[in-house]
Tab-separated table of C-alpha atoms in Angstrom:
chain	number	residue	atom	x	y	z
A	113	MET	CA	6.961	-62.354	21.573
A	114	ALA	CA	9.058	-60.107	19.214
A	115	ARG	CA	8.905	-56.466	19.953
A	116	LYS	CA	7.929	-54.032	16.988
A	117	PRO	CA	11.027	-52.194	15.758
A	118	VAL	CA	10.633	-48.401	16.607
A	119	LEU	CA	11.083	-46.377	13.412
A	120	PHE	CA	13.217	-43.243	13.679
A	121	SER	CA	10.579	-41.383	11.571
A	122	SER	CA	8.051	-42.173	14.041
A	123	LEU	CA	10.010	-40.601	16.947
A	124	VAL	CA	11.018	-37.520	15.123
A	125	LYS	CA	7.220	-36.660	13.657
A	126	PRO	CA	5.773	-35.505	17.186
A	127	ILE	CA	9.057	-33.572	17.979
A	128	LYS	CA	8.566	-31.839	14.438
A	129	ALA	CA	5.089	-30.960	15.082
A	130	TRP	CA	5.867	-29.439	18.531
A	131	TRP	CA	8.838	-27.633	16.978
A	132	GLN	CA	6.551	-26.143	14.472
A	133	ARG	CA	3.850	-25.245	17.108
A	134	ILE	CA	6.486	-23.580	19.324
A	135	PHE	CA	7.964	-21.621	16.101
A	136	PHE	CA	4.359	-20.416	15.228
A	137	SER	CA	3.807	-19.323	18.830
A	138	VAL	CA	7.312	-17.436	19.027
A	139	GLY	CA	6.447	-16.088	15.414
A	140	ILE	CA	3.093	-14.544	16.433
A	141	VAL	CA	4.590	-13.124	19.588
A	142	ALA	CA	7.570	-11.685	17.665
A	143	CYS	CA	5.295	-10.175	15.015
A	144	THR	CA	2.796	-8.609	17.465
A	145	LEU	CA	5.829	-7.110	19.249
A	146	PHE	CA	7.217	-5.851	16.107
A	147	LEU	CA	3.747	-4.269	15.184
A	148	LEU	CA	3.545	-2.461	18.593
A	149	MET	CA	7.200	-1.227	18.427
A	150	ASP	CA	6.450	-0.062	14.968
A	151	ARG	CA	3.203	1.699	15.802
A	152	GLY	CA	4.830	3.152	18.769
A	153	GLU	CA	7.755	4.667	16.410
A	154	VAL	CA	10.535	3.006	18.437
A	155	GLY	CA	13.767	4.523	16.871
A	156	TYR	CA	15.567	1.384	15.798
A	157	VAL	CA	12.652	-0.348	14.303
A	158	ARG	CA	12.069	2.697	12.113
A	159	GLU	CA	15.832	2.700	11.257
A	160	ILE	CA	15.257	-1.039	10.030
A	161	ARG	CA	12.267	-0.129	8.128
A	162	LEU	CA	14.169	2.708	6.412
A	163	SER	CA	17.235	0.564	5.488
A	164	LEU	CA	15.233	-2.277	4.314
A	165	THR	CA	13.293	0.182	1.936
A	166	ASP	CA	16.453	1.577	0.618
A	167	ALA	CA	17.778	-1.953	-0.001
A	168	LEU	CA	14.543	-3.436	-1.666
A	169	MET	CA	13.339	-0.503	-3.867
A	170	PRO	CA	16.087	-0.950	-6.773
A	171	ILE	CA	15.054	-4.781	-6.906
A	172	THR	CA	11.314	-3.854	-7.086
A	173	GLN	CA	11.957	-1.256	-9.663
A	174	THR	CA	13.948	-3.688	-11.938
A	175	ILE	CA	11.013	-6.098	-11.547
A	176	PHE	CA	8.578	-3.391	-12.370
A	177	HIS	CA	10.165	-2.283	-15.632
A	178	PRO	CA	8.803	-4.911	-18.003
A	179	ILE	CA	5.224	-4.877	-16.261
A	180	LYS	CA	5.383	-0.888	-16.592
A	181	SER	CA	6.188	-0.889	-20.108
A	182	PHE	CA	3.507	-3.180	-21.053
A	183	SER	CA	1.030	-0.973	-19.049
A	184	LYS	CA	2.256	2.120	-20.888
A	185	PHE	CA	1.903	0.234	-24.251
A	186	VAL	CA	-1.515	-0.515	-23.407
A	187	ASP	CA	-2.334	3.001	-22.308
A	188	ASP	CA	-0.823	4.461	-25.385
A	189	PHE	CA	-2.897	2.164	-27.661
A	190	LYS	CA	-6.133	3.152	-25.647
A	191	SER	CA	-5.285	7.018	-25.859
A	192	LEU	CA	-4.291	6.624	-29.593
A	193	SER	CA	-7.917	5.906	-30.510
A	194	GLN	CA	-9.360	8.747	-28.629
A	195	ALA	CA	-6.498	11.401	-30.123
A	196	HIS	CA	-8.872	13.125	-32.671
A	197	GLU	CA	-11.389	14.011	-30.001
A	198	LYS	CA	-8.676	14.960	-27.319
A	199	VAL	CA	-7.220	17.371	-29.773
A	200	ARG	CA	-10.337	19.160	-30.422
A	201	VAL	CA	-11.235	19.317	-26.555
A	202	LEU	CA	-7.802	20.569	-26.048
A	203	GLY	CA	-8.265	23.328	-28.517
A	204	VAL	CA	-11.479	24.597	-26.819
A	205	GLN	CA	-9.601	24.444	-23.347
A	206	VAL	CA	-6.664	26.368	-24.734
A	207	ARG	CA	-8.901	29.252	-25.996
A	208	GLU	CA	-10.658	29.352	-22.594
A	209	LEU	CA	-7.548	29.193	-20.681
A	210	GLN	CA	-5.883	32.114	-22.778
A	211	ALA	CA	-9.030	34.311	-21.775
A	212	GLU	CA	-8.597	33.314	-18.109
A	213	LEU	CA	-4.737	33.983	-18.196
A	214	ILE	CA	-5.324	37.679	-19.287
A	215	MET	CA	-7.789	37.971	-16.370
A	216	THR	CA	-5.567	36.308	-13.706
A	217	ARG	CA	-2.575	38.469	-14.664
A	218	GLY	CA	-4.559	41.501	-13.699
A	219	LEU	CA	-5.680	39.969	-10.531
A	220	LEU	CA	-2.155	39.121	-9.698
A	221	THR	CA	-0.834	42.720	-10.318
A	222	GLN	CA	-3.897	43.945	-8.218
A	223	ASN	CA	-3.162	41.444	-5.297
A	224	LYS	CA	0.596	42.414	-5.126
A	225	ARG	CA	-0.212	46.086	-4.883
A	226	LEU	CA	-2.878	45.541	-2.168
A	227	LYS	CA	-0.502	43.438	-0.415
A	228	GLU	CA	2.174	45.956	-0.528
A	229	GLN	CA	-0.157	48.721	0.830
A	230	THR	CA	-1.384	46.672	3.879
A	231	ASN	CA	2.157	45.417	4.835
A	232	PHE	CA	0.870	41.953	4.327
A	233	VAL	CA	3.115	39.013	5.641
A	234	ASP	CA	3.086	36.356	3.206
A	235	PHE	CA	4.037	32.834	3.610
A	236	PRO	CA	7.790	31.875	2.368
A	237	ASP	CA	8.126	30.866	-1.280
A	238	THR	CA	7.628	27.089	-1.852
A	239	ARG	CA	10.152	25.161	-3.827
A	240	ILE	CA	8.685	22.062	-5.856
A	241	ILE	CA	10.749	18.876	-6.248
A	242	THR	CA	9.096	16.387	-8.813
A	243	GLY	CA	9.502	12.631	-8.701
A	244	ARG	CA	7.652	9.467	-9.621
A	245	VAL	CA	5.505	6.821	-7.698
A	246	VAL	CA	7.485	3.670	-7.259
A	247	THR	CA	5.130	1.499	-5.400
A	248	HIS	CA	1.332	1.930	-4.563
A	249	SER	CA	-0.463	-0.208	-2.127
A	250	GLY	CA	-3.859	-1.173	-3.598
A	251	GLY	CA	-5.171	-3.169	-0.420
A	252	PRO	CA	-7.716	-2.256	2.284
A	253	PHE	CA	-5.378	-2.150	5.116
A	254	VAL	CA	-3.273	0.837	4.261
A	255	LYS	CA	-3.266	3.663	1.746
A	256	SER	CA	0.437	4.981	1.004
A	257	MET	CA	2.859	4.902	-1.677
A	258	LEU	CA	6.702	5.101	-1.979
A	259	ILE	CA	8.215	7.787	-4.287
A	260	ASN	CA	11.694	8.086	-5.765
A	261	ILE	CA	12.436	11.370	-3.651
A	262	GLY	CA	14.329	10.956	-0.561
A	263	GLN	CA	16.807	12.768	2.035
A	264	ASN	CA	19.458	13.160	-0.905
A	265	ASN	CA	16.910	15.063	-3.002
A	266	GLY	CA	15.385	17.269	-0.301
A	267	ALA	CA	12.566	15.209	1.050
A	268	ARG	CA	11.517	15.953	4.650
A	269	LEU	CA	8.910	14.530	7.134
A	270	GLY	CA	5.734	16.522	6.898
A	271	GLN	CA	6.182	17.688	3.417
A	272	ALA	CA	2.964	17.888	1.348
A	273	VAL	CA	2.928	15.779	-1.729
A	274	MET	CA	0.561	16.968	-4.768
A	275	SER	CA	-0.361	15.568	-8.154
A	276	GLU	CA	-1.096	18.154	-10.797
A	277	PHE	CA	-4.253	19.272	-9.309
A	278	GLY	CA	-4.742	18.177	-5.609
A	279	LEU	CA	-3.213	17.140	-2.506
A	280	VAL	CA	-2.139	13.348	-2.436
A	281	GLY	CA	-0.582	12.858	1.068
A	282	ILE	CA	2.096	13.780	3.500
A	283	ILE	CA	5.448	12.392	3.774
A	284	VAL	CA	5.811	10.047	6.768
A	285	GLU	CA	8.896	8.214	6.056
A	286	VAL	CA	12.193	9.574	4.557
A	287	ALA	CA	15.011	6.952	3.522
A	288	THR	CA	18.180	7.952	1.650
A	289	SER	CA	16.640	7.677	-1.880
A	290	PHE	CA	12.863	7.046	-1.229
A	291	SER	CA	10.135	8.334	0.820
A	292	ARG	CA	6.754	7.144	2.066
A	293	VAL	CA	3.706	9.051	1.465
A	294	LEU	CA	0.651	8.659	3.660
A	295	GLN	CA	-2.125	9.239	1.147
A	296	ILE	CA	-5.285	11.600	2.473
A	297	THR	CA	-7.487	8.607	1.977
A	298	ASP	CA	-5.562	6.347	4.729
A	299	ILE	CA	-7.358	5.678	7.803
A	300	ASN	CA	-4.693	7.319	9.818
A	301	SER	CA	-4.688	10.593	7.861
A	302	GLN	CA	-6.205	13.633	9.455
A	303	ILE	CA	-5.849	16.971	7.697
A	304	PRO	CA	-7.140	20.431	8.982
A	305	VAL	CA	-9.325	21.760	5.947
A	306	VAL	CA	-11.630	24.714	5.238
A	307	THR	CA	-14.284	25.200	2.650
A	308	GLU	CA	-12.986	27.644	0.006
A	309	ASN	CA	-15.759	29.970	-0.220
A	310	THR	CA	-17.430	29.932	3.373
A	311	ARG	CA	-14.030	29.268	5.294
A	312	ASP	CA	-15.687	26.507	7.521
A	313	PRO	CA	-12.899	24.638	9.363
A	314	ALA	CA	-13.051	20.926	9.492
A	315	ILE	CA	-10.844	17.889	9.728
A	316	MET	CA	-10.764	15.588	6.892
A	317	ALA	CA	-10.215	11.969	8.000
A	318	GLY	CA	-9.376	9.090	5.778
A	319	ASP	CA	-11.174	5.758	6.203
A	320	ASN	CA	-9.257	3.634	3.640
A	321	THR	CA	-12.006	4.335	0.938
A	322	LYS	CA	-11.867	6.877	-2.004
A	323	PHE	CA	-13.849	9.196	-0.228
A	324	PRO	CA	-12.610	10.614	3.205
A	325	LYS	CA	-14.909	12.152	5.605
A	326	LEU	CA	-15.199	15.624	7.047
A	327	LYS	CA	-15.487	15.783	10.869
A	328	PHE	CA	-15.939	18.494	13.402
A	329	ILE	CA	-17.834	20.643	11.048
A	330	PRO	CA	-19.572	23.801	12.702
A	331	SER	CA	-23.159	23.164	13.344
A	332	ASP	CA	-24.028	26.342	11.689
A	333	SER	CA	-22.183	25.459	8.397
A	334	LEU	CA	-23.826	26.097	5.163
A	335	ILE	CA	-21.789	23.578	3.081
A	336	ALA	CA	-23.205	21.953	0.045
A	337	VAL	CA	-22.396	19.381	-2.464
A	338	GLY	CA	-19.759	20.718	-4.872
A	339	ASP	CA	-17.962	23.216	-2.409
A	340	ARG	CA	-14.383	23.025	-2.785
A	341	ILE	CA	-12.054	21.890	0.134
A	342	VAL	CA	-8.696	23.411	0.753
A	343	THR	CA	-5.968	22.972	3.378
A	344	SER	CA	-6.585	25.326	6.316
A	345	GLY	CA	-2.944	25.830	7.383
A	346	HIS	CA	-4.017	25.184	10.951
A	347	GLY	CA	-1.573	23.257	13.127
A	348	GLY	CA	1.509	24.632	10.996
A	349	VAL	CA	2.102	21.393	9.158
A	350	LEU	CA	0.699	22.137	5.562
A	351	PRO	CA	0.491	25.505	4.014
A	352	PRO	CA	-3.000	26.834	3.576
A	353	ASP	CA	-5.226	26.697	0.517
A	354	ILE	CA	-3.592	23.737	-1.214
A	355	PRO	CA	-6.607	22.267	-3.182
A	356	ILE	CA	-7.899	18.841	-2.025
A	357	GLY	CA	-11.275	18.266	-3.819
A	358	HIS	CA	-14.954	18.872	-3.280
A	359	ILE	CA	-17.666	17.735	-1.327
A	360	ALA	CA	-19.278	14.751	-2.888
A	361	GLU	CA	-21.952	13.663	-0.531
A	362	ILE	CA	-23.726	14.958	2.506
A	363	ASN	CA	-25.912	12.577	4.324
A	364	ALA	CA	-27.336	12.311	7.821
A	365	THR	CA	-24.366	11.000	9.592
A	366	SER	CA	-21.477	12.002	7.494
A	367	VAL	CA	-19.817	14.355	4.850
A	368	HIS	CA	-17.621	12.880	2.215
A	369	VAL	CA	-15.085	14.525	-0.155
A	370	SER	CA	-13.953	13.629	-3.688
A	371	SER	CA	-10.362	14.125	-4.061
A	372	LEU	CA	-8.971	15.800	-7.088
A	373	VAL	CA	-6.258	13.295	-7.508
A	374	ASP	CA	-6.772	10.671	-10.368
A	375	TRP	CA	-5.586	7.692	-7.992
A	376	ASP	CA	-5.722	5.288	-11.231
A	377	ARG	CA	-3.289	7.409	-13.196
A	378	LEU	CA	-1.035	8.770	-10.292
A	379	ASP	CA	2.493	8.319	-11.677
A	380	TYR	CA	4.183	11.847	-11.209
A	381	ILE	CA	3.946	13.707	-8.079
A	382	ARG	CA	5.300	17.219	-6.709
A	383	ILE	CA	6.754	17.836	-3.107
A	384	LEU	CA	6.136	21.341	-1.899
A	385	ASP	CA	9.379	22.133	0.056
A	386	TYR	CA	8.274	24.993	2.608
A	387	ARG	CA	9.576	26.011	6.038
A	388	PHE	CA	6.875	24.463	8.020
A	389	ALA	CA	8.262	20.992	7.232
A	390	ASP	CA	11.665	21.885	8.655
A	391	ASN	CA	10.109	22.536	12.164
A	392	LEU	CA	8.014	19.228	11.862
A	393	SER	CA	11.095	17.187	11.192
A	394	GLN	CA	13.187	18.867	14.077
A	395	TYR	CA	10.473	18.037	16.337
A	396	LEU	CA	9.978	14.469	15.248
A	397	ASN	CA	13.449	13.648	15.500
A	398	ASN	CA	14.204	15.588	18.854
A	399	PRO	CA	10.617	15.981	20.662
A	400	LEU	CA	12.281	16.982	23.940
A	401	ASP	CA	14.349	19.912	22.411
B	253	MET	CA	32.035	-29.997	-13.226
B	254	ARG	CA	30.098	-27.169	-14.957
B	255	LEU	CA	27.086	-29.503	-15.158
B	256	VAL	CA	27.128	-30.494	-11.458
B	257	PHE	CA	27.259	-26.750	-10.699
B	258	SER	CA	24.322	-25.984	-12.742
B	259	GLN	CA	22.484	-29.167	-11.439
B	260	GLY	CA	23.275	-27.978	-7.945
B	261	PHE	CA	22.034	-24.454	-8.715
B	262	PHE	CA	18.783	-25.805	-10.304
B	263	GLU	CA	18.091	-27.758	-7.260
B	264	GLY	CA	18.653	-25.070	-4.982
B	265	PHE	CA	16.238	-23.016	-7.283
B	266	LYS	CA	13.698	-25.588	-7.147
B	267	LYS	CA	13.680	-25.449	-3.332
B	268	ILE	CA	12.961	-21.686	-3.093
B	269	VAL	CA	10.325	-21.671	-5.861
B	270	PRO	CA	7.492	-21.200	-3.457
B	271	GLU	CA	9.205	-18.397	-1.409
B	272	LEU	CA	9.957	-16.684	-5.039
B	273	SER	CA	6.372	-17.033	-6.168
B	274	ILE	CA	5.220	-15.289	-3.076
B	275	LEU	CA	7.786	-12.602	-3.271
B	276	PHE	CA	6.829	-11.942	-6.894
B	277	LEU	CA	3.209	-11.889	-6.137
B	278	ALA	CA	3.955	-9.296	-3.151
B	279	ILE	CA	5.914	-7.211	-5.692
B	280	LEU	CA	3.186	-7.201	-8.179
B	281	SER	CA	0.672	-6.276	-5.863
B	282	VAL	CA	2.282	-2.904	-5.179
B	283	GLN	CA	3.001	-2.068	-8.739
B	284	PRO	CA	1.768	1.296	-9.702
B	285	GLN	CA	-0.146	2.314	-12.847
B	286	SER	CA	-1.502	-1.284	-13.072
B	287	LEU	CA	-3.870	-2.082	-16.123
B	288	LEU	CA	-6.978	-2.015	-13.595
B	289	GLY	CA	-5.895	1.392	-12.085
B	290	ASN	CA	-4.375	2.156	-8.705
B	291	SER	CA	-7.625	2.621	-6.857
B	292	VAL	CA	-9.201	-0.726	-7.735
B	293	ILE	CA	-8.587	-3.008	-4.798
B	294	SER	CA	-6.441	-5.873	-5.859
B	295	PRO	CA	-6.790	-9.451	-4.651
B	296	PHE	CA	-4.637	-10.540	-1.855
B	297	LEU	CA	-2.763	-13.149	-3.980
B	298	CYS	CA	0.079	-13.672	-1.534
B	299	LEU	CA	-2.446	-15.087	0.812
B	300	SER	CA	-3.624	-17.633	-1.786
B	301	ALA	CA	-0.209	-18.595	-2.520
B	302	VAL	CA	0.803	-19.283	1.229
B	303	PHE	CA	-2.558	-21.467	1.302
B	304	TYR	CA	-1.307	-23.424	-1.617
B	305	TRP	CA	2.172	-24.063	-0.799
B	306	SER	CA	1.267	-24.635	2.862
B	307	LEU	CA	-0.757	-27.608	1.489
B	308	HIS	CA	1.638	-28.810	-0.995
B	309	ARG	CA	5.081	-27.977	0.345
B	310	GLN	CA	4.639	-28.376	4.067
B	311	GLY	CA	7.991	-29.985	4.967
B	312	LEU	CA	10.138	-27.197	3.207
B	313	PHE	CA	7.870	-24.371	4.319
B	314	TYR	CA	9.460	-22.872	7.197
B	315	VAL	CA	7.588	-20.255	9.518
B	316	ILE	CA	10.739	-18.079	9.629
B	317	THR	CA	10.518	-17.616	5.632
B	318	LEU	CA	6.843	-16.758	6.008
B	319	ILE	CA	7.880	-14.085	8.524
B	320	ILE	CA	10.608	-12.721	6.318
B	321	LEU	CA	8.283	-12.570	3.237
B	322	GLY	CA	5.563	-10.884	5.177
B	323	ILE	CA	7.979	-8.307	6.399
B	324	ILE	CA	8.981	-7.528	2.990
B	325	SER	CA	5.375	-7.166	1.907
B	326	ASP	CA	4.898	-4.866	4.928
B	327	ILE	CA	7.688	-2.614	3.664
B	328	LEU	CA	6.464	-2.536	0.115
B	329	THR	CA	2.856	-1.740	1.112
B	330	GLY	CA	3.534	0.522	4.133
B	331	ALA	CA	1.717	-1.468	6.618
B	332	SER	CA	3.086	-1.791	10.172
B	333	LEU	CA	5.880	-4.248	10.336
B	334	GLY	CA	4.537	-7.413	11.505
B	335	PHE	CA	0.903	-7.165	10.247
B	336	THR	CA	1.354	-9.439	7.117
B	337	PRO	CA	3.373	-12.135	8.966
B	338	ILE	CA	0.621	-12.633	11.380
B	339	LEU	CA	-1.929	-13.254	8.544
B	340	PHE	CA	0.501	-15.313	6.665
B	341	LEU	CA	1.195	-17.532	9.886
B	342	THR	CA	-2.714	-18.021	10.613
B	343	VAL	CA	-3.266	-19.349	7.108
B	344	PHE	CA	-0.106	-21.441	7.337
B	345	THR	CA	-1.069	-22.879	10.648
B	346	ILE	CA	-4.758	-23.603	9.889
B	347	SER	CA	-3.913	-25.276	6.397
B	348	SER	CA	-1.010	-27.438	7.929
B	349	TRP	CA	-3.251	-28.467	10.746
B	350	GLN	CA	-6.149	-29.549	8.332
B	351	ARG	CA	-3.727	-30.607	5.560
B	352	LYS	CA	-4.551	-34.271	5.602
B	353	ASN	CA	-8.459	-33.432	5.631
B	354	VAL	CA	-8.184	-31.236	2.668
B	355	LEU	CA	-5.399	-32.245	0.309
B	356	LEU	CA	-7.000	-35.097	-1.567
B	357	LYS	CA	-10.361	-33.789	-1.737
B	358	PRO	CA	-11.978	-32.444	-4.833
B	359	PHE	CA	-11.060	-28.990	-5.960
B	360	HIS	CA	-14.536	-27.234	-4.920
B	361	LEU	CA	-13.983	-28.621	-1.523
B	362	ILE	CA	-10.217	-27.189	-1.307
B	363	TRP	CA	-11.693	-23.764	-2.673
B	364	GLY	CA	-14.585	-23.829	0.056
B	365	ALA	CA	-11.596	-24.445	2.584
B	366	PHE	CA	-9.668	-21.384	1.271
B	367	SER	CA	-12.729	-19.280	1.469
B	368	LEU	CA	-13.345	-20.107	5.179
B	369	VAL	CA	-9.549	-19.855	6.023
B	370	SER	CA	-9.265	-16.558	4.040
B	371	GLY	CA	-12.487	-15.349	5.622
B	372	LEU	CA	-10.967	-15.655	9.221
B	373	THR	CA	-7.822	-14.000	7.959
B	374	PHE	CA	-9.530	-11.048	6.772
B	375	VAL	CA	-11.550	-10.707	10.029
B	376	ILE	CA	-8.154	-10.562	11.836
B	377	ALA	CA	-6.815	-8.031	9.544
B	378	TRP	CA	-9.883	-5.828	9.956
B	379	ALA	CA	-9.520	-6.270	13.717
B	380	ILE	CA	-5.684	-5.454	13.634
B	381	THR	CA	-6.626	-2.283	11.350
B	382	SER	CA	-9.314	-1.164	13.664
B	383	ILE	CA	-7.036	-1.656	16.974
B	384	VAL	CA	-3.721	-0.073	15.597
B	385	SER	CA	-5.620	2.880	14.344
B	386	PHE	CA	-7.901	3.369	17.210
B	387	GLN	CA	-11.158	3.601	15.115
B	388	TYR	CA	-13.520	1.353	13.403
B	389	ALA	CA	-12.316	0.403	9.909
B	390	VAL	CA	-14.744	0.567	7.363
B	391	VAL	CA	-15.625	-3.114	6.196
B	392	GLY	CA	-16.436	-2.356	2.519
B	393	PRO	CA	-12.758	-2.452	1.316
B	394	PHE	CA	-12.040	-5.688	3.244
B	395	ALA	CA	-14.956	-7.524	1.936
B	396	THR	CA	-14.204	-6.431	-1.595
B	397	GLN	CA	-10.576	-7.609	-1.267
B	398	TYR	CA	-11.686	-11.017	0.312
B	399	PHE	CA	-14.247	-11.748	-2.232
B	400	MET	CA	-11.712	-10.832	-5.091
B	401	THR	CA	-9.041	-13.006	-3.443
B	402	VAL	CA	-11.433	-15.999	-3.293
B	403	ILE	CA	-12.694	-15.536	-6.902
B	404	THR	CA	-9.134	-15.525	-8.201
B	405	PHE	CA	-8.046	-18.572	-6.208
B	406	PRO	CA	-8.739	-21.166	-9.015
B	407	LEU	CA	-6.530	-19.093	-11.584
B	408	LEU	CA	-3.700	-18.845	-9.089
B	409	VAL	CA	-4.043	-22.454	-8.195
B	410	TRP	CA	-3.892	-23.307	-11.894
B	411	LEU	CA	-0.721	-21.338	-12.312
B	412	LEU	CA	1.023	-22.517	-9.292
B	413	SER	CA	0.277	-26.014	-9.974
B	414	HIS	CA	1.839	-25.472	-13.495
B	415	ILE	CA	4.968	-24.084	-11.824
B	416	GLN	CA	5.078	-26.929	-9.324
B	417	LYS	CA	5.188	-29.384	-12.138
B	418	ALA	CA	7.429	-27.679	-14.210
B	419	VAL	CA	10.108	-27.593	-11.568
B	420	SER	CA	8.933	-30.922	-10.045
B	421	VAL	CA	8.684	-29.442	-6.404
């Protein structure tokens, strides 16, 4: 009785399947280890991440260019149709602001004199660095963005990043030409804040939604919907009184804040360069010093 | 000679079309100032692409490529390194395992299979996010992205199948 010929492919097939399974298992283990090392802020994993960010960003920006131009064209077209109404509204706003400007100048002079009389020790002057948003993650896993200001331009860990009106987030990674900003809405973001009028302290914690929560509010607090929220300056990471938003909702279990930042149109950002951030960078780089 | 070189280049290009498509979708998903706006949760298009190519290009689609693409995606989005590769590998493994049962079925069944696989992947993503941040992650944004990913799946399949035909992958 003749034996059936053994085909080479029939021998290779199970080996290939096993090889793929082994590779999958090794891949999952390697990724989990990488994830843990990244979360544990192991030095060389952070270095790899920063080097890859510097290498990838120019390519990304090149690919974005035509997409951005098209988006801008559509935006321009949309705003063109509303131009007449916008000009009228702006005219009204300019008149209102001119009146407020005269009053503000008087208050500034008065404030300066009072500070001199009481020997008030003020916070150091803040320098502003302006840049652009390069990438913006739109998923539910993480809320962060890359900006085109890096170590070369004066970015440092812990610096506050703002839009025209409010706090966007804090710098958590600094590469040579780019930095990563952890948004105030991210699940890992926790910022000490106070209510502007009553000065009730709290911690604003992100939850990856558009409305971060307020935690640890004093039990006798008289907060109400619409109250403005600003940074408290506690902890020495952020300067005090940076505007963040206002209370949007108070329910039985939580208080939610609506940010002043227009996340949909966030293109330009400002970094506040102040002395606190120097201390934080030194601490993060050499925690034992 | 020139013709041989260009043919070789095209053959090489054809081999990496799946990887290039996933890379392009990863870059597209982090593009700021999109037409929809930055705050709108966008579909996880890379996941759909990984599922599609795992069914159609199994032999060429190696695990190591998925890990590299996942790490690139993590760098672009700011997620912890290794997060997206775990999701990609999950989709790849399940779709490779069930490839024979799914591939020749009508489209609505393939769509159903994708909704199950991506559902499981989003549960894993939610669990990892909760564990690494030491707190319960709000389910809403995950559910929104899951539904958007499932809804946009036919459109992406249509696009990828046209690319596949065009380059005869």
